[in-house]
Short mmCIF file of C-alpha atoms in Angstrom, two decimals:
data_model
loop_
_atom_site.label_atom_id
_atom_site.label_comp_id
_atom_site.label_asym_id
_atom_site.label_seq_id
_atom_site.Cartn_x
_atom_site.Cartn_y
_atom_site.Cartn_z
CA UNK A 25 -33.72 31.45 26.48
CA UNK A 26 -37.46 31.83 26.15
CA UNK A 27 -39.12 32.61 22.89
CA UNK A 28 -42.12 34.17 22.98
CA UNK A 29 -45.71 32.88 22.05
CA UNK A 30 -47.06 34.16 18.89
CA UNK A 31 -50.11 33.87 16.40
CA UNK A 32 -49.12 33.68 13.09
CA UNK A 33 -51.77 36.06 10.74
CA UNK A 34 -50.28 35.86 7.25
CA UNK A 35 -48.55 32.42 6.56
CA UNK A 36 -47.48 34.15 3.06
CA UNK A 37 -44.90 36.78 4.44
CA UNK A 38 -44.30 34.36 7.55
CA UNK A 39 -42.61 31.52 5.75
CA UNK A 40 -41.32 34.41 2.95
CA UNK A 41 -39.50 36.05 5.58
CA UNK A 42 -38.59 32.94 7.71
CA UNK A 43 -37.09 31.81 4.50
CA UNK A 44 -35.50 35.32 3.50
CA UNK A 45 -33.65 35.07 6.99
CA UNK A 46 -31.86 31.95 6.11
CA UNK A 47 -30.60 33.62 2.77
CA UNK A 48 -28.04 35.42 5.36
CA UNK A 49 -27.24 32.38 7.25
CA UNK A 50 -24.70 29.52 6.86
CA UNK A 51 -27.08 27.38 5.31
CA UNK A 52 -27.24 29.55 1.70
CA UNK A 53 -23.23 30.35 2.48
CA UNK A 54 -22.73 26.85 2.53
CA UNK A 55 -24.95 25.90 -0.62
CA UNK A 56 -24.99 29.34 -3.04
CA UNK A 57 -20.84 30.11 -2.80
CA UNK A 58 -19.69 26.57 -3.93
CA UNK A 59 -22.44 26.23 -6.47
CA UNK A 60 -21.35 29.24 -7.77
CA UNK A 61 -17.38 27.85 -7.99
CA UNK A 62 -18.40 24.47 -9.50
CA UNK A 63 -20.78 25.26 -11.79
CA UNK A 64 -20.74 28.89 -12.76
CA UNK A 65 -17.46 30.67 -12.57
CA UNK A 66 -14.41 30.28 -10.28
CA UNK A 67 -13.08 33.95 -10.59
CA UNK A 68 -16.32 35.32 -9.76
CA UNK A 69 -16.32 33.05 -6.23
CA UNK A 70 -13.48 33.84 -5.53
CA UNK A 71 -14.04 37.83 -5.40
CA UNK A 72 -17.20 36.69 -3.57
CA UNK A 73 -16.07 34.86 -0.77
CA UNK A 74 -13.16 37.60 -0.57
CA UNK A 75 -15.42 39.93 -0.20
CA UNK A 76 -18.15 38.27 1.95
CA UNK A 77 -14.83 36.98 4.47
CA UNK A 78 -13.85 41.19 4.72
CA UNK A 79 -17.35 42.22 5.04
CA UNK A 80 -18.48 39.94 7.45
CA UNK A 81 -15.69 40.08 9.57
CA UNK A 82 -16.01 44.16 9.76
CA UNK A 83 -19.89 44.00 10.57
CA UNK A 84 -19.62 41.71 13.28
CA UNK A 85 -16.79 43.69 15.12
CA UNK A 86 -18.67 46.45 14.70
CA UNK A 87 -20.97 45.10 16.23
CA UNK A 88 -19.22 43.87 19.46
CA UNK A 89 -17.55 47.58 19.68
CA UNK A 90 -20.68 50.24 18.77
CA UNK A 91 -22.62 48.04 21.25
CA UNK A 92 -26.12 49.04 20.18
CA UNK A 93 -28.89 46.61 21.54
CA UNK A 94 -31.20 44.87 19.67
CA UNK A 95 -34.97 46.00 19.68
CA UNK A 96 -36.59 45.41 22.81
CA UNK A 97 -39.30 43.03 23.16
CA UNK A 98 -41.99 43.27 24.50
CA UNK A 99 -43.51 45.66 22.14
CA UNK A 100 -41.38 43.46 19.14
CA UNK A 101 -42.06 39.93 18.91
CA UNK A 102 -38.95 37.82 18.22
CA UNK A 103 -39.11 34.52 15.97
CA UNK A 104 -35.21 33.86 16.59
CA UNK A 105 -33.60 33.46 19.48
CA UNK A 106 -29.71 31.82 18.50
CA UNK A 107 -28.47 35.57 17.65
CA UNK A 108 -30.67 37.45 20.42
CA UNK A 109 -27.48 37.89 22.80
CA UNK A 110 -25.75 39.76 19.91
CA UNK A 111 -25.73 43.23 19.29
CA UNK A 112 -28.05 44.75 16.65
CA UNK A 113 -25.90 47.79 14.46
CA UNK A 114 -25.11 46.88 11.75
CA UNK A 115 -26.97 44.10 10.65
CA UNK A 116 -24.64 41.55 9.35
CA UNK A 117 -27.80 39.85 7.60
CA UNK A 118 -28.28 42.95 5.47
CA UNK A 119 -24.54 43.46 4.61
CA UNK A 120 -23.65 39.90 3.29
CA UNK A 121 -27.26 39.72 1.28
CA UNK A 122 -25.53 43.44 -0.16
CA UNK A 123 -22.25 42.14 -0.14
CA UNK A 124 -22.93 38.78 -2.07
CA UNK A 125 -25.61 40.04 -4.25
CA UNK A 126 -23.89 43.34 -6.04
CA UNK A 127 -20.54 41.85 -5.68
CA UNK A 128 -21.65 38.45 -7.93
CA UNK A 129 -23.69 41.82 -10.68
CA UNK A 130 -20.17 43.28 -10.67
CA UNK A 131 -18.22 40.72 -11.39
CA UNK A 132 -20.38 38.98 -14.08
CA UNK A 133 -22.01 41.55 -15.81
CA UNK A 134 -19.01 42.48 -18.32
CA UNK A 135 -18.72 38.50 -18.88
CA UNK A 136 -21.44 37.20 -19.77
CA UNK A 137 -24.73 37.93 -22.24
CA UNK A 138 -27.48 38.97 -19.94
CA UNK A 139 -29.30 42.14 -19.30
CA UNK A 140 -27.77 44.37 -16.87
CA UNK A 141 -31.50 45.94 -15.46
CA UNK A 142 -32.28 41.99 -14.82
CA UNK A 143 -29.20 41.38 -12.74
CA UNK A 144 -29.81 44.52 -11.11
CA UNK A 145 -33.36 43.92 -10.17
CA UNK A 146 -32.26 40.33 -8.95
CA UNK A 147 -29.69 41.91 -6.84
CA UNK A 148 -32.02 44.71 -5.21
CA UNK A 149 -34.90 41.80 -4.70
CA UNK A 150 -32.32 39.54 -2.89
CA UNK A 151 -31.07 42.13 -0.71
CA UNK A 152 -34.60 43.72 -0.36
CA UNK A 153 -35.76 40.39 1.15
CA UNK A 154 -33.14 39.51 3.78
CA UNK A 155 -33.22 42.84 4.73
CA UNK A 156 -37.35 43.39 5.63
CA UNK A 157 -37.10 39.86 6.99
CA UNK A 158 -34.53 41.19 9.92
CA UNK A 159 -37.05 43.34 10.86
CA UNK A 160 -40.16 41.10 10.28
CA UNK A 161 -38.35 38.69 12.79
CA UNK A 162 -37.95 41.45 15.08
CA UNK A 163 -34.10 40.98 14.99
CA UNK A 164 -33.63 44.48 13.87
CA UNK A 165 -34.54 48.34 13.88
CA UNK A 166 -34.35 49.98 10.28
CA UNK A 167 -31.48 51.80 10.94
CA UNK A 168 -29.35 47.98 12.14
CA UNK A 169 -30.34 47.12 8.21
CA UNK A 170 -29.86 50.58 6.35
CA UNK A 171 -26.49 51.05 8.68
CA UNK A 172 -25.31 47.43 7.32
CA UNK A 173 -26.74 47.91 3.76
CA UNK A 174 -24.96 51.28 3.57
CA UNK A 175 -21.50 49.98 4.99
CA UNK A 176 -21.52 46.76 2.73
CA UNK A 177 -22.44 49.15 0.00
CA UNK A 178 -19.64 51.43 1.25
CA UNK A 179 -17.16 48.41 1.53
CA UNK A 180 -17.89 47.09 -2.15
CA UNK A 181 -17.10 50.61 -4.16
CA UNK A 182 -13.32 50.95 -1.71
CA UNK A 183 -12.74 46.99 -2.76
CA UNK A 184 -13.24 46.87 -6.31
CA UNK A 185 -10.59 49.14 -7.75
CA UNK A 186 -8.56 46.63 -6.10
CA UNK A 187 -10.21 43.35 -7.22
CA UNK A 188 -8.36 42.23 -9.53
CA UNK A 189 -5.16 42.87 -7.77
CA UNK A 190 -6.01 40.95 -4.82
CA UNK A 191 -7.13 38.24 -6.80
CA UNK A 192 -3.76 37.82 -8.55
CA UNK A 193 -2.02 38.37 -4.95
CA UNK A 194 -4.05 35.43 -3.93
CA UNK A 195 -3.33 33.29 -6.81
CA UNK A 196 0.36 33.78 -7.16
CA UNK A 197 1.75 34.91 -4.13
CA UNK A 198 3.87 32.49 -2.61
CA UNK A 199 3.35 33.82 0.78
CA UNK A 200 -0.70 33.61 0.49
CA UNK A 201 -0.47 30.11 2.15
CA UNK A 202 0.86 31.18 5.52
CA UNK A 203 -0.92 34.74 5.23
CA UNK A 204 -4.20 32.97 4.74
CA UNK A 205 -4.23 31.03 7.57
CA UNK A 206 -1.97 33.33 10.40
CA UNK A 207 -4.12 36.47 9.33
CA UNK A 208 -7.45 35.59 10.46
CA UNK A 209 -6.15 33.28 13.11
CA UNK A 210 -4.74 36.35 15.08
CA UNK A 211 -8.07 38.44 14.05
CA UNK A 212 -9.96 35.98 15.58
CA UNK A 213 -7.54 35.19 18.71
CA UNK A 214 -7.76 39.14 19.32
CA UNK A 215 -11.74 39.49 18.43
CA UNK A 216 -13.36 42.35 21.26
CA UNK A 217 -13.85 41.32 24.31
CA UNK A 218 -17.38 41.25 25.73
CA UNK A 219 -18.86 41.32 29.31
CA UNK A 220 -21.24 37.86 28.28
CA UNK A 221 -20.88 35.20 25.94
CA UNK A 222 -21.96 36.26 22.56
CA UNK A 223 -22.07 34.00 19.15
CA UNK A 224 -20.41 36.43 17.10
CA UNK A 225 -16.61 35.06 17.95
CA UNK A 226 -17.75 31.80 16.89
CA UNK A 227 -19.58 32.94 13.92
CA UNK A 228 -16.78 35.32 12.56
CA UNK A 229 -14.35 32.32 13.01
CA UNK A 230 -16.57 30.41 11.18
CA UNK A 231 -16.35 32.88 8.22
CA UNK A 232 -12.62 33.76 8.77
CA UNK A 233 -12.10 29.21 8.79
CA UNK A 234 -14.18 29.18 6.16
CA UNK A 235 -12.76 31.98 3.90
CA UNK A 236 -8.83 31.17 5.18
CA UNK A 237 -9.44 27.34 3.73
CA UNK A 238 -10.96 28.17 0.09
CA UNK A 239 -8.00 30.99 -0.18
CA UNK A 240 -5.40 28.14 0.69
CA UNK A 241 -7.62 25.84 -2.06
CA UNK A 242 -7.50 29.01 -5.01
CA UNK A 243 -3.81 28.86 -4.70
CA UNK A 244 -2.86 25.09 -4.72
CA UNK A 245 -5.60 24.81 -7.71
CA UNK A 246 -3.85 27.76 -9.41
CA UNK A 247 -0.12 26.12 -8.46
CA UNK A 248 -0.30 22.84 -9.29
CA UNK A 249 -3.63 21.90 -11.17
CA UNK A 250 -5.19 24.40 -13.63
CA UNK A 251 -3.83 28.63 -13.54
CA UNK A 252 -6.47 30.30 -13.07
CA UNK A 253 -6.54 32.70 -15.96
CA UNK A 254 -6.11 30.19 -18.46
CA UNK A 255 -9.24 27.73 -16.88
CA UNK A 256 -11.99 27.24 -19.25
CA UNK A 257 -15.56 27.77 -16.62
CA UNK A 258 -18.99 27.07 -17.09
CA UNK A 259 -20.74 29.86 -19.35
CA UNK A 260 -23.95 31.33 -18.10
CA UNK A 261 -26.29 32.10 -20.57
CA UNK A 262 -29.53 31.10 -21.00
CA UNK A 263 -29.02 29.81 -24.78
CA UNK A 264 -26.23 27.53 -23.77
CA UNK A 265 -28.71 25.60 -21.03
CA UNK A 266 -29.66 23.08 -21.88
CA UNK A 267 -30.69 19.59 -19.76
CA UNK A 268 -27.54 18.15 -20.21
CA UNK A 269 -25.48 21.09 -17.95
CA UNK A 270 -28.34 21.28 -15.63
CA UNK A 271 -27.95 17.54 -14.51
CA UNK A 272 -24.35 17.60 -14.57
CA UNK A 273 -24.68 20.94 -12.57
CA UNK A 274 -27.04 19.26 -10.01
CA UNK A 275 -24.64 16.23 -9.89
CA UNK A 276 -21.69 18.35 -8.92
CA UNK A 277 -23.54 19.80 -6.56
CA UNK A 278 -25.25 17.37 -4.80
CA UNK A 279 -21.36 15.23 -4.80
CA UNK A 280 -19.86 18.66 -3.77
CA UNK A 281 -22.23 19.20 -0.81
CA UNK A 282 -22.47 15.81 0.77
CA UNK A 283 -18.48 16.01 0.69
CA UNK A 284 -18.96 19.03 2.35
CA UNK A 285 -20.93 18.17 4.85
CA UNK A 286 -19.42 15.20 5.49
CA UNK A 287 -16.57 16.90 6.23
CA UNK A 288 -17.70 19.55 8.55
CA UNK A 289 -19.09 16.48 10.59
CA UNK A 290 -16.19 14.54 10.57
CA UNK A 291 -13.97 17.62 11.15
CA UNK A 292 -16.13 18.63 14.17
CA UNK A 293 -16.15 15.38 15.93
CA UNK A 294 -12.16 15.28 15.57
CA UNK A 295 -11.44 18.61 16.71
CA UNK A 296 -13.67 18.57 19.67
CA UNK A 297 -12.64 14.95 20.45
CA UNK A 298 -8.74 16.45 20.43
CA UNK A 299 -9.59 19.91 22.12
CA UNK A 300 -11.91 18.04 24.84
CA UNK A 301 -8.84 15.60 25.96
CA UNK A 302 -6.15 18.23 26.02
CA UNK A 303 -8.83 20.62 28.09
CA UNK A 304 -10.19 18.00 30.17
CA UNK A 305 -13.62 18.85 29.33
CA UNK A 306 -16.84 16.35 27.12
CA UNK A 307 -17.62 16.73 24.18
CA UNK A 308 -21.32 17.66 25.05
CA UNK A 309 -20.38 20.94 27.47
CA UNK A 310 -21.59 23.65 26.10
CA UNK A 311 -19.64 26.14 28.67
CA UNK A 312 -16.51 24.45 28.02
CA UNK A 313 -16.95 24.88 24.11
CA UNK A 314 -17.23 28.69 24.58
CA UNK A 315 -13.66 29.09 26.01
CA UNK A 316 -11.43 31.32 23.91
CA UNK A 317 -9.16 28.38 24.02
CA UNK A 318 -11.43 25.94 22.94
CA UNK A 319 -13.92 27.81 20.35
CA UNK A 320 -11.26 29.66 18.28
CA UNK A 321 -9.49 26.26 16.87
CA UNK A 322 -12.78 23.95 17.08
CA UNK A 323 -14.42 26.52 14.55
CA UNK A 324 -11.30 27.80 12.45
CA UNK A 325 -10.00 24.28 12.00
CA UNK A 326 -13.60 22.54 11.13
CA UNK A 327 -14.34 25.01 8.69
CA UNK A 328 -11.31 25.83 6.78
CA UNK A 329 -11.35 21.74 5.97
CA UNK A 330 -14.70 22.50 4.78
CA UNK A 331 -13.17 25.71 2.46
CA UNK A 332 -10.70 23.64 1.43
CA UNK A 333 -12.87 20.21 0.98
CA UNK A 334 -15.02 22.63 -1.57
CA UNK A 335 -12.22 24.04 -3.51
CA UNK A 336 -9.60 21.52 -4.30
CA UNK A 337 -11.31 18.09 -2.87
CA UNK A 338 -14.54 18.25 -4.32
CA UNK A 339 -13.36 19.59 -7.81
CA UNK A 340 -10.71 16.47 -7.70
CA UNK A 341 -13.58 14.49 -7.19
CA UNK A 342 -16.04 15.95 -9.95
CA UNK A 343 -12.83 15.04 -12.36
CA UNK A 344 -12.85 11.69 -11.23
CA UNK A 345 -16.57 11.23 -11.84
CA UNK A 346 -16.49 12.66 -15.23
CA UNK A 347 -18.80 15.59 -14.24
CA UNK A 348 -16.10 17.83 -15.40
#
């Protein structure tokens, strides 16, 4: 639990790494995937947070099974400390930033005006970034980052032939409701077992809540409020923007993201409230919060409200703004 002292050199690639990390991290989850489904197009979140739920979920078991450690240190000086106790192959940082980035070139390249080499470049800087910053943090050796490039990359060309498919499956299906949520519920119940408490339980039923909720959200939209292949979305092109759609794009966002938020807060003090009196535990131990019993629903249930909050609440709300 000690971090190490350091002298920062170069406060250039410091803060561009230190903010290159959090481009893997909830924090750009959490912002980037529900901008993208209010504002840009809902089909091409929806293959994205697919794909980032399957992708995710495979990297950090991985992880927990290959067992690799992480680089030692001393001679590598470490600048985070939260995901030191996990395991280093693959890096998980390096196969959502591969994941997200190619996955969002695929699917809007053939729909909408804008020059392929540009959306490539974009996609090989983003990627580029998050992965040198794993190992400017210290977090990772370059084979964690080419491993996890290389399987996200891997993961992408087996999924896509099957894109569209899934997506309909998802959409129309009337047993997606109670696949979406029992699914990752036993994945995470039967996540490996290790020898010390690790985050990467919590964080993959975090992403599992997280993906399980919007899923649940895609269909009820496509049910009972707009089909999905019949939905008009926001066009991107850069002759259509003009300062009209950016405000209304920043005012869905900003309304989308304290909803969010708002509900992850109010989810988490509920759940841990109800898990804490049927345990016998407070709210405020730590120990007690890392329980099978206890961790699995706190996380799953807290952030598939926030899936679902961003897919059907918040649009419900934008509607009854007018920002629609």
């Amino acid at each position: 639990g000690c971090t190490q002292k350091y002298i920062v050199k170069n406060y250039f690639y410091y803060y561009l790494f230190k903010f290159s990390a959090a481009l893997g991290e909830e924090i750009f989850y959490i912002t980037f995937l529900p901008f993208t489904y209010w504002n840009i197009d809902r089909s091409v979140s929806r293959r994205m947070i697919i794909i980032w739920s399957i992708v995710m979920y495979i990297g950090q078991v991985s992880k927990d099974i290959l067992k690799w450690p992480r680089p030692l240190s001393p001679p590598v000086v470490k600048l985070e400390m939260r995901t030191d106790a996990e395991y280093g192959m693959p890096s998980t940082h390096a196969m959502a930033a591969t994941a997200i980035s190619f996955s969002f070139l695929i699917a809007t390249v053939n729909q909408y005006k804008y020059p392929f080499e540009l959306g490539l470049v974009a996609a090989f800087v983003f990627s580029t970034l998050v992965c040198l910053s794993r190992l400017y943090t210290g977090m990772h050796t370059v084979l964690d980052v080419i491993g996890g490039a290389l399987i996200s990359a891997v993961l992408l060309m087996l999924l896509y032939p099957a894109w569209d498919m899934i997506d309909h499956l998802l959409l129309t299906s009337p047993f997606c409701p109670l696949l979406s949520i029992v699914v990752p519920l036993v994945l995470c119940y039967n996540y490996p077992k290790l020898d010390y408490y690790s985050p990467t339980r919590g964080d993959t039923t975090t992403i599992l809540g997280a993906g399980a909720g919007a899923t649940v959200g895609f269909w009820l939209n496509n049910q009972y409020v707009v089909p999905a292949y019949t939905s008009e979305n926001f066009q991107l092109g850069l002759p259509l923007i003009t300062s009209k759609i950016v405000m209304v794009a920043l005012a869905r966002f900003f309304v989308g993201i304290f909803v969010v938020l708002l509900t992850r807060q109010l989810m988490k003090s509920v759940v841990l409230g109800m898990l804490g009196y049927r345990y016998k535990f407070p709210i405020g131990d730590l120990e007690a919060r890392r329980r099978l019993e206890v961790e699995v629903p706190y996380k799953f249930i807290t952030y598939s409200s926030v899936g679902f909050s961003a897919t059907v609440i918040v649009p419900l709300l934008h509607e009854l703004l007018g920002l629609i």
